[in-house]
Amino acid sequence: MIEQERMNCMKCRHYYVTWDPGAPRGCRAFGFKSQAMPSQVVLASSGKPCLNFEAKDKG
């Protein structure tokens, strides 16, 4: 995987932490929860990096 394809979900406004111990990470843009980081799930299932990444507001 090239470095440009890696997304840091924790810096994305769509990322959230869930209460589900089996799927503690979620993505509001795609509407799913998973055990892995959402960007890894998107890359594995589509073969493309996440196109919904939006940086969090710094304010």
mmJSON file of the N, C-alpha and C atoms, coordinates in Angstrom:
{"data_MODEL":{"atom_site":{
"group_PDB":["ATOM","ATOM","ATOM","ATOM","ATOM","ATOM","ATOM","ATOM","ATOM","ATOM","ATOM","ATOM","ATOM","ATOM","ATOM","ATOM","ATOM","ATOM","ATOM","ATOM","ATOM","ATOM","ATOM","ATOM","ATOM","ATOM","ATOM","ATOM","ATOM","ATOM","ATOM","ATOM","ATOM","ATOM","ATOM","ATOM","ATOM","ATOM","ATOM","ATOM","ATOM","ATOM","ATOM","ATOM","ATOM","ATOM","ATOM","ATOM","ATOM","ATOM","ATOM","ATOM","ATOM","ATOM","ATOM","ATOM","ATOM","ATOM","ATOM","ATOM","ATOM","ATOM","ATOM","ATOM","ATOM","ATOM","ATOM","ATOM","ATOM","ATOM","ATOM","ATOM","ATOM","ATOM","ATOM","ATOM","ATOM","ATOM","ATOM","ATOM","ATOM","ATOM","ATOM","ATOM","ATOM","ATOM","ATOM","ATOM","ATOM","ATOM","ATOM","ATOM","ATOM","ATOM","ATOM","ATOM","ATOM","ATOM","ATOM","ATOM","ATOM","ATOM","ATOM","ATOM","ATOM","ATOM","ATOM","ATOM","ATOM","ATOM","ATOM","ATOM","ATOM","ATOM","ATOM","ATOM","ATOM","ATOM","ATOM","ATOM","ATOM","ATOM","ATOM","ATOM","ATOM","ATOM","ATOM","ATOM","ATOM","ATOM","ATOM","ATOM","ATOM","ATOM","ATOM","ATOM","ATOM","ATOM","ATOM","ATOM","ATOM","ATOM","ATOM","ATOM","ATOM","ATOM","ATOM","ATOM","ATOM","ATOM","ATOM","ATOM","ATOM","ATOM","ATOM","ATOM","ATOM","ATOM","ATOM","ATOM","ATOM","ATOM","ATOM","ATOM","ATOM","ATOM","ATOM","ATOM","ATOM","ATOM","ATOM","ATOM","ATOM","ATOM","ATOM","ATOM","ATOM"],
"id":[1,2,3,4,5,6,7,8,9,10,11,12,13,14,15,16,17,18,19,20,21,22,23,24,25,26,27,28,29,30,31,32,33,34,35,36,37,38,39,40,41,42,43,44,45,46,47,48,49,50,51,52,53,54,55,56,57,58,59,60,61,62,63,64,65,66,67,68,69,70,71,72,73,74,75,76,77,78,79,80,81,82,83,84,85,86,87,88,89,90,91,92,93,94,95,96,97,98,99,100,101,102,103,104,105,106,107,108,109,110,111,112,113,114,115,116,117,118,119,120,121,122,123,124,125,126,127,128,129,130,131,132,133,134,135,136,137,138,139,140,141,142,143,144,145,146,147,148,149,150,151,152,153,154,155,156,157,158,159,160,161,162,163,164,165,166,167,168,169,170,171,172,173,174,175,176,177],
"type_symbol":["N","C","C","N","C","C","N","C","C","N","C","C","N","C","C","N","C","C","N","C","C","N","C","C","N","C","C","N","C","C","N","C","C","N","C","C","N","C","C","N","C","C","N","C","C","N","C","C","N","C","C","N","C","C","N","C","C","N","C","C","N","C","C","N","C","C","N","C","C","N","C","C","N","C","C","N","C","C","N","C","C","N","C","C","N","C","C","N","C","C","N","C","C","N","C","C","N","C","C","N","C","C","N","C","C","N","C","C","N","C","C","N","C","C","N","C","C","N","C","C","N","C","C","N","C","C","N","C","C","N","C","C","N","C","C","N","C","C","N","C","C","N","C","C","N","C","C","N","C","C","N","C","C","N","C","C","N","C","C","N","C","C","N","C","C","N","C","C","N","C","C","N","C","C","N","C","C"],
"label_atom_id":["N","CA","C","N","CA","C","N","CA","C","N","CA","C","N","CA","C","N","CA","C","N","CA","C","N","CA","C","N","CA","C","N","CA","C","N","CA","C","N","CA","C","N","CA","C","N","CA","C","N","CA","C","N","CA","C","N","CA","C","N","CA","C","N","CA","C","N","CA","C","N","CA","C","N","CA","C","N","CA","C","N","CA","C","N","CA","C","N","CA","C","N","CA","C","N","CA","C","N","CA","C","N","CA","C","N","CA","C","N","CA","C","N","CA","C","N","CA","C","N","CA","C","N","CA","C","N","CA","C","N","CA","C","N","CA","C","N","CA","C","N","CA","C","N","CA","C","N","CA","C","N","CA","C","N","CA","C","N","CA","C","N","CA","C","N","CA","C","N","CA","C","N","CA","C","N","CA","C","N","CA","C","N","CA","C","N","CA","C","N","CA","C","N","CA","C","N","CA","C","N","CA","C","N","CA","C"],
"label_alt_id":[null,null,null,null,null,null,null,null,null,null,null,null,null,null,null,null,null,null,null,null,null,null,null,null,null,null,null,null,null,null,null,null,null,null,null,null,null,null,null,null,null,null,null,null,null,null,null,null,null,null,null,null,null,null,null,null,null,null,null,null,null,null,null,null,null,null,null,null,null,null,null,null,null,null,null,null,null,null,null,null,null,null,null,null,null,null,null,null,null,null,null,null,null,null,null,null,null,null,null,null,null,null,null,null,null,null,null,null,null,null,null,null,null,null,null,null,null,null,null,null,null,null,null,null,null,null,null,null,null,null,null,null,null,null,null,null,null,null,null,null,null,null,null,null,null,null,null,null,null,null,null,null,null,null,null,null,null,null,null,null,null,null,null,null,null,null,null,null,null,null,null,null,null,null,null,null,null],
"label_comp_id":["MET","MET","MET","ILE","ILE","ILE","GLU","GLU","GLU","GLN","GLN","GLN","GLU","GLU","GLU","ARG","ARG","ARG","MET","MET","MET","ASN","ASN","ASN","CYS","CYS","CYS","MET","MET","MET","LYS","LYS","LYS","CYS","CYS","CYS","ARG","ARG","ARG","HIS","HIS","HIS","TYR","TYR","TYR","TYR","TYR","TYR","VAL","VAL","VAL","THR","THR","THR","TRP","TRP","TRP","ASP","ASP","ASP","PRO","PRO","PRO","GLY","GLY","GLY","ALA","ALA","ALA","PRO","PRO","PRO","ARG","ARG","ARG","GLY","GLY","GLY","CYS","CYS","CYS","ARG","ARG","ARG","ALA","ALA","ALA","PHE","PHE","PHE","GLY","GLY","GLY","PHE","PHE","PHE","LYS","LYS","LYS","SER","SER","SER","GLN","GLN","GLN","ALA","ALA","ALA","MET","MET","MET","PRO","PRO","PRO","SER","SER","SER","GLN","GLN","GLN","VAL","VAL","VAL","VAL","VAL","VAL","LEU","LEU","LEU","ALA","ALA","ALA","SER","SER","SER","SER","SER","SER","GLY","GLY","GLY","LYS","LYS","LYS","PRO","PRO","PRO","CYS","CYS","CYS","LEU","LEU","LEU","ASN","ASN","ASN","PHE","PHE","PHE","GLU","GLU","GLU","ALA","ALA","ALA","LYS","LYS","LYS","ASP","ASP","ASP","LYS","LYS","LYS","GLY","GLY","GLY"],
"label_asym_id":["A","A","A","A","A","A","A","A","A","A","A","A","A","A","A","A","A","A","A","A","A","A","A","A","A","A","A","A","A","A","A","A","A","A","A","A","A","A","A","A","A","A","A","A","A","A","A","A","A","A","A","A","A","A","A","A","A","A","A","A","A","A","A","A","A","A","A","A","A","A","A","A","A","A","A","A","A","A","A","A","A","A","A","A","A","A","A","A","A","A","A","A","A","A","A","A","A","A","A","A","A","A","A","A","A","A","A","A","A","A","A","A","A","A","A","A","A","A","A","A","A","A","A","A","A","A","A","A","A","A","A","A","A","A","A","A","A","A","A","A","A","A","A","A","A","A","A","A","A","A","A","A","A","A","A","A","A","A","A","A","A","A","A","A","A","A","A","A","A","A","A","A","A","A","A","A","A"],
"label_entity_id":["1","1","1","1","1","1","1","1","1","1","1","1","1","1","1","1","1","1","1","1","1","1","1","1","1","1","1","1","1","1","1","1","1","1","1","1","1","1","1","1","1","1","1","1","1","1","1","1","1","1","1","1","1","1","1","1","1","1","1","1","1","1","1","1","1","1","1","1","1","1","1","1","1","1","1","1","1","1","1","1","1","1","1","1","1","1","1","1","1","1","1","1","1","1","1","1","1","1","1","1","1","1","1","1","1","1","1","1","1","1","1","1","1","1","1","1","1","1","1","1","1","1","1","1","1","1","1","1","1","1","1","1","1","1","1","1","1","1","1","1","1","1","1","1","1","1","1","1","1","1","1","1","1","1","1","1","1","1","1","1","1","1","1","1","1","1","1","1","1","1","1","1","1","1","1","1","1"],
"label_seq_id":[1,1,1,2,2,2,3,3,3,4,4,4,5,5,5,6,6,6,7,7,7,8,8,8,9,9,9,10,10,10,11,11,11,12,12,12,13,13,13,14,14,14,15,15,15,16,16,16,17,17,17,18,18,18,19,19,19,20,20,20,21,21,21,22,22,22,23,23,23,24,24,24,25,25,25,26,26,26,27,27,27,28,28,28,29,29,29,30,30,30,31,31,31,32,32,32,33,33,33,34,34,34,35,35,35,36,36,36,37,37,37,38,38,38,39,39,39,40,40,40,41,41,41,42,42,42,43,43,43,44,44,44,45,45,45,46,46,46,47,47,47,48,48,48,49,49,49,50,50,50,51,51,51,52,52,52,53,53,53,54,54,54,55,55,55,56,56,56,57,57,57,58,58,58,59,59,59],
"pdbx_PDB_ins_code":[null,null,null,null,null,null,null,null,null,null,null,null,null,null,null,null,null,null,null,null,null,null,null,null,null,null,null,null,null,null,null,null,null,null,null,null,null,null,null,null,null,null,null,null,null,null,null,null,null,null,null,null,null,null,null,null,null,null,null,null,null,null,null,null,null,null,null,null,null,null,null,null,null,null,null,null,null,null,null,null,null,null,null,null,null,null,null,null,null,null,null,null,null,null,null,null,null,null,null,null,null,null,null,null,null,null,null,null,null,null,null,null,null,null,null,null,null,null,null,null,null,null,null,null,null,null,null,null,null,null,null,null,null,null,null,null,null,null,null,null,null,null,null,null,null,null,null,null,null,null,null,null,null,null,null,null,null,null,null,null,null,null,null,null,null,null,null,null,null,null,null,null,null,null,null,null,null],
"Cartn_x":[0.854,0.0,0.904,0.582,1.373,0.89,1.748,1.459,0.227,-0.051,-1.181,-2.519,-2.554,-3.799,-4.161,-3.217,-3.484,-4.211,-5.35,-6.121,-6.088,-5.959,-6.013,-7.445,-8.226,-9.638,-9.837,-8.9,-9.056,-9.004,-8.526,-8.492,-9.652,-10.552,-11.693,-12.942,-13.732,-14.944,-16.023,-15.94,-16.946,-16.662,-15.457,-15.064,-15.683,-16.116,-16.601,-16.33,-16.287,-16.091,-17.46,-17.725,-19.025,-18.985,-20.144,-20.251,-20.218,-20.174,-20.211,-18.805,-18.572,-17.233,-16.769,-17.686,-17.324,-17.013,-17.462,-17.225,-17.054,-15.884,-15.695,-15.436,-15.277,-14.977,-16.078,-16.467,-17.54,-17.248,-17.984,-17.882,-19.288,-19.544,-20.862,-21.106,-20.054,-20.202,-20.703,-20.153,-20.561,-21.616,-21.82,-22.86,-22.576,-21.348,-21.05,-20.138,-20.107,-19.211,-18.356,-17.132,-16.257,-15.229,-14.541,-13.46,-12.19,-12.01,-10.847,-11.151,-10.114,-10.312,-11.162,-12.124,-12.995,-12.254,-11.17,-10.438,-9.857,-9.473,-8.962,-10.073,-11.269,-12.408,-12.78,-12.794,-13.126,-12.099,-10.821,-9.762,-9.849,-10.107,-10.192,-11.41,-12.53,-13.749,-13.853,-13.3,-13.447,-12.157,-11.021,-9.745,-9.268,-10.022,-9.675,-9.619,-8.811,-8.775,-10.099,-10.349,-11.578,-11.671,-12.784,-12.988,-13.844,-14.32,-15.158,-14.389,-13.069,-12.277,-12.441,-12.769,-12.827,-12.145,-11.145,-10.419,-11.331,-11.106,-11.874,-11.55,-12.513,-12.269,-11.311,-10.403,-9.424,-10.003,-11.128,-11.705,-12.47],
"Cartn_y":[-1.169,0.0,1.239,2.203,3.424,4.359,5.26,6.133,7.008,7.42,8.288,7.593,6.268,5.539,5.406,5.671,5.553,6.791,6.571,7.658,7.476,8.566,8.503,8.838,7.818,8.008,8.905,8.88,9.689,11.183,11.548,12.956,13.313,12.37,12.578,12.948,13.855,14.292,13.211,12.206,11.146,9.983,9.933,8.845,9.046,7.948,8.013,6.699,6.761,5.584,5.117,3.821,3.27,2.632,2.263,1.55,0.044,-0.396,-1.818,-2.422,-3.321,-3.89,-4.723,-5.258,-6.051,-5.207,-3.958,-3.04,-1.627,-1.352,-0.086,1.145,0.969,2.109,2.255,3.497,3.715,4.828,4.806,5.84,6.338,7.607,8.188,8.375,8.633,8.856,7.592,6.439,5.183,4.438,4.844,4.248,2.844,2.576,1.247,1.337,0.237,0.063,-1.164,-1.177,-2.33,-2.443,-3.562,-3.762,-3.088,-3.067,-2.42,-0.94,-0.196,1.209,1.273,2.185,2.265,2.427,3.18,3.352,2.027,1.147,-0.165,-1.036,-0.927,-1.695,-1.226,0.084,0.64,0.197,0.284,-0.125,-1.615,-2.438,-3.885,-4.271,-3.578,-3.97,-3.357,-2.162,-1.511,-1.513,-1.677,-1.613,-0.188,0.784,2.197,2.861,3.905,4.603,5.323,5.658,6.34,7.69,7.933,9.192,10.164,9.743,10.598,11.257,11.153,11.753,13.273,13.812,15.253,15.552,16.416,16.74,17.412,17.09,17.72,19.205,19.981,21.403,21.557,22.455,22.674,23.514,24.162,25.077,24.403],
"Cartn_z":[0.0,0.0,0.0,-0.839,-0.851,0.244,0.646,1.791,1.557,0.331,0.045,0.299,0.247,0.443,1.913,2.805,4.231,4.733,5.348,5.937,7.451,8.178,9.621,10.031,10.298,10.629,11.848,12.771,13.974,13.684,12.515,12.119,11.19,10.968,10.076,10.871,10.354,11.055,11.077,10.235,10.18,11.132,11.679,12.576,13.961,14.575,15.948,16.665,17.981,18.83,19.282,19.152,19.504,20.891,21.374,22.657,22.451,21.23,20.901,21.042,22.016,22.191,20.997,20.217,19.043,17.825,17.83,16.716,17.285,17.862,18.573,17.711,16.414,15.533,14.49,14.222,13.267,12.284,11.184,10.158,9.851,10.128,9.86,8.361,7.6,6.157,5.453,5.831,5.21,6.02,7.263,8.084,8.567,8.998,9.529,10.737,11.505,12.64,12.339,12.878,12.649,13.756,13.748,14.696,14.177,12.876,12.261,12.017,11.689,11.346,10.074,10.017,8.843,7.517,7.494,6.235,5.742,6.673,6.286,5.704,6.278,5.779,4.375,4.171,2.855,1.821,2.152,1.227,0.903,1.919,1.701,0.863,1.063,0.352,-1.043,-1.24,-2.545,-3.363,-2.672,-3.367,-3.592,-3.068,-3.227,-1.863,-1.725,-0.443,-0.184,1.048,1.433,0.726,0.058,-0.656,0.15,1.321,2.159,3.292,3.292,4.36,4.355,5.54,5.733,7.059,7.026,8.247,9.261,10.544,11.616,11.683,12.154,12.366,13.54,13.435,14.493,15.623,15.389,16.381,17.379],
"occupancy":[1.0,1.0,1.0,1.0,1.0,1.0,1.0,1.0,1.0,1.0,1.0,1.0,1.0,1.0,1.0,1.0,1.0,1.0,1.0,1.0,1.0,1.0,1.0,1.0,1.0,1.0,1.0,1.0,1.0,1.0,1.0,1.0,1.0,1.0,1.0,1.0,1.0,1.0,1.0,1.0,1.0,1.0,1.0,1.0,1.0,1.0,1.0,1.0,1.0,1.0,1.0,1.0,1.0,1.0,1.0,1.0,1.0,1.0,1.0,1.0,1.0,1.0,1.0,1.0,1.0,1.0,1.0,1.0,1.0,1.0,1.0,1.0,1.0,1.0,1.0,1.0,1.0,1.0,1.0,1.0,1.0,1.0,1.0,1.0,1.0,1.0,1.0,1.0,1.0,1.0,1.0,1.0,1.0,1.0,1.0,1.0,1.0,1.0,1.0,1.0,1.0,1.0,1.0,1.0,1.0,1.0,1.0,1.0,1.0,1.0,1.0,1.0,1.0,1.0,1.0,1.0,1.0,1.0,1.0,1.0,1.0,1.0,1.0,1.0,1.0,1.0,1.0,1.0,1.0,1.0,1.0,1.0,1.0,1.0,1.0,1.0,1.0,1.0,1.0,1.0,1.0,1.0,1.0,1.0,1.0,1.0,1.0,1.0,1.0,1.0,1.0,1.0,1.0,1.0,1.0,1.0,1.0,1.0,1.0,1.0,1.0,1.0,1.0,1.0,1.0,1.0,1.0,1.0,1.0,1.0,1.0,1.0,1.0,1.0,1.0,1.0,1.0],
"B_iso_or_equiv":[0.0,0.0,0.0,0.0,0.0,0.0,0.0,0.0,0.0,0.0,0.0,0.0,0.0,0.0,0.0,0.0,0.0,0.0,0.0,0.0,0.0,0.0,0.0,0.0,0.0,0.0,0.0,0.0,0.0,0.0,0.0,0.0,0.0,0.0,0.0,0.0,0.0,0.0,0.0,0.0,0.0,0.0,0.0,0.0,0.0,0.0,0.0,0.0,0.0,0.0,0.0,0.0,0.0,0.0,0.0,0.0,0.0,0.0,0.0,0.0,0.0,0.0,0.0,0.0,0.0,0.0,0.0,0.0,0.0,0.0,0.0,0.0,0.0,0.0,0.0,0.0,0.0,0.0,0.0,0.0,0.0,0.0,0.0,0.0,0.0,0.0,0.0,0.0,0.0,0.0,0.0,0.0,0.0,0.0,0.0,0.0,0.0,0.0,0.0,0.0,0.0,0.0,0.0,0.0,0.0,0.0,0.0,0.0,0.0,0.0,0.0,0.0,0.0,0.0,0.0,0.0,0.0,0.0,0.0,0.0,0.0,0.0,0.0,0.0,0.0,0.0,0.0,0.0,0.0,0.0,0.0,0.0,0.0,0.0,0.0,0.0,0.0,0.0,0.0,0.0,0.0,0.0,0.0,0.0,0.0,0.0,0.0,0.0,0.0,0.0,0.0,0.0,0.0,0.0,0.0,0.0,0.0,0.0,0.0,0.0,0.0,0.0,0.0,0.0,0.0,0.0,0.0,0.0,0.0,0.0,0.0,0.0,0.0,0.0,0.0,0.0,0.0],
"pdbx_formal_charge":[null,null,null,null,null,null,null,null,null,null,null,null,null,null,null,null,null,null,null,null,null,null,null,null,null,null,null,null,null,null,null,null,null,null,null,null,null,null,null,null,null,null,null,null,null,null,null,null,null,null,null,null,null,null,null,null,null,null,null,null,null,null,null,null,null,null,null,null,null,null,null,null,null,null,null,null,null,null,null,null,null,null,null,null,null,null,null,null,null,null,null,null,null,null,null,null,null,null,null,null,null,null,null,null,null,null,null,null,null,null,null,null,null,null,null,null,null,null,null,null,null,null,null,null,null,null,null,null,null,null,null,null,null,null,null,null,null,null,null,null,null,null,null,null,null,null,null,null,null,null,null,null,null,null,null,null,null,null,null,null,null,null,null,null,null,null,null,null,null,null,null,null,null,null,null,null,null],
"auth_seq_id":[1,1,1,2,2,2,3,3,3,4,4,4,5,5,5,6,6,6,7,7,7,8,8,8,9,9,9,10,10,10,11,11,11,12,12,12,13,13,13,14,14,14,15,15,15,16,16,16,17,17,17,18,18,18,19,19,19,20,20,20,21,21,21,22,22,22,23,23,23,24,24,24,25,25,25,26,26,26,27,27,27,28,28,28,29,29,29,30,30,30,31,31,31,32,32,32,33,33,33,34,34,34,35,35,35,36,36,36,37,37,37,38,38,38,39,39,39,40,40,40,41,41,41,42,42,42,43,43,43,44,44,44,45,45,45,46,46,46,47,47,47,48,48,48,49,49,49,50,50,50,51,51,51,52,52,52,53,53,53,54,54,54,55,55,55,56,56,56,57,57,57,58,58,58,59,59,59],
"auth_comp_id":["MET","MET","MET","ILE","ILE","ILE","GLU","GLU","GLU","GLN","GLN","GLN","GLU","GLU","GLU","ARG","ARG","ARG","MET","MET","MET","ASN","ASN","ASN","CYS","CYS","CYS","MET","MET","MET","LYS","LYS","LYS","CYS","CYS","CYS","ARG","ARG","ARG","HIS","HIS","HIS","TYR","TYR","TYR","TYR","TYR","TYR","VAL","VAL","VAL","THR","THR","THR","TRP","TRP","TRP","ASP","ASP","ASP","PRO","PRO","PRO","GLY","GLY","GLY","ALA","ALA","ALA","PRO","PRO","PRO","ARG","ARG","ARG","GLY","GLY","GLY","CYS","CYS","CYS","ARG","ARG","ARG","ALA","ALA","ALA","PHE","PHE","PHE","GLY","GLY","GLY","PHE","PHE","PHE","LYS","LYS","LYS","SER","SER","SER","GLN","GLN","GLN","ALA","ALA","ALA","MET","MET","MET","PRO","PRO","PRO","SER","SER","SER","GLN","GLN","GLN","VAL","VAL","VAL","VAL","VAL","VAL","LEU","LEU","LEU","ALA","ALA","ALA","SER","SER","SER","SER","SER","SER","GLY","GLY","GLY","LYS","LYS","LYS","PRO","PRO","PRO","CYS","CYS","CYS","LEU","LEU","LEU","ASN","ASN","ASN","PHE","PHE","PHE","GLU","GLU","GLU","ALA","ALA","ALA","LYS","LYS","LYS","ASP","ASP","ASP","LYS","LYS","LYS","GLY","GLY","GLY"],
"auth_asym_id":["A","A","A","A","A","A","A","A","A","A","A","A","A","A","A","A","A","A","A","A","A","A","A","A","A","A","A","A","A","A","A","A","A","A","A","A","A","A","A","A","A","A","A","A","A","A","A","A","A","A","A","A","A","A","A","A","A","A","A","A","A","A","A","A","A","A","A","A","A","A","A","A","A","A","A","A","A","A","A","A","A","A","A","A","A","A","A","A","A","A","A","A","A","A","A","A","A","A","A","A","A","A","A","A","A","A","A","A","A","A","A","A","A","A","A","A","A","A","A","A","A","A","A","A","A","A","A","A","A","A","A","A","A","A","A","A","A","A","A","A","A","A","A","A","A","A","A","A","A","A","A","A","A","A","A","A","A","A","A","A","A","A","A","A","A","A","A","A","A","A","A","A","A","A","A","A","A"],
"auth_atom_id":["N","CA","C","N","CA","C","N","CA","C","N","CA","C","N","CA","C","N","CA","C","N","CA","C","N","CA","C","N","CA","C","N","CA","C","N","CA","C","N","CA","C","N","CA","C","N","CA","C","N","CA","C","N","CA","C","N","CA","C","N","CA","C","N","CA","C","N","CA","C","N","CA","C","N","CA","C","N","CA","C","N","CA","C","N","CA","C","N","CA","C","N","CA","C","N","CA","C","N","CA","C","N","CA","C","N","CA","C","N","CA","C","N","CA","C","N","CA","C","N","CA","C","N","CA","C","N","CA","C","N","CA","C","N","CA","C","N","CA","C","N","CA","C","N","CA","C","N","CA","C","N","CA","C","N","CA","C","N","CA","C","N","CA","C","N","CA","C","N","CA","C","N","CA","C","N","CA","C","N","CA","C","N","CA","C","N","CA","C","N","CA","C","N","CA","C","N","CA","C","N","CA","C","N","CA","C"],
"pdbx_PDB_model_num":[1,1,1,1,1,1,1,1,1,1,1,1,1,1,1,1,1,1,1,1,1,1,1,1,1,1,1,1,1,1,1,1,1,1,1,1,1,1,1,1,1,1,1,1,1,1,1,1,1,1,1,1,1,1,1,1,1,1,1,1,1,1,1,1,1,1,1,1,1,1,1,1,1,1,1,1,1,1,1,1,1,1,1,1,1,1,1,1,1,1,1,1,1,1,1,1,1,1,1,1,1,1,1,1,1,1,1,1,1,1,1,1,1,1,1,1,1,1,1,1,1,1,1,1,1,1,1,1,1,1,1,1,1,1,1,1,1,1,1,1,1,1,1,1,1,1,1,1,1,1,1,1,1,1,1,1,1,1,1,1,1,1,1,1,1,1,1,1,1,1,1,1,1,1,1,1,1]
}}}
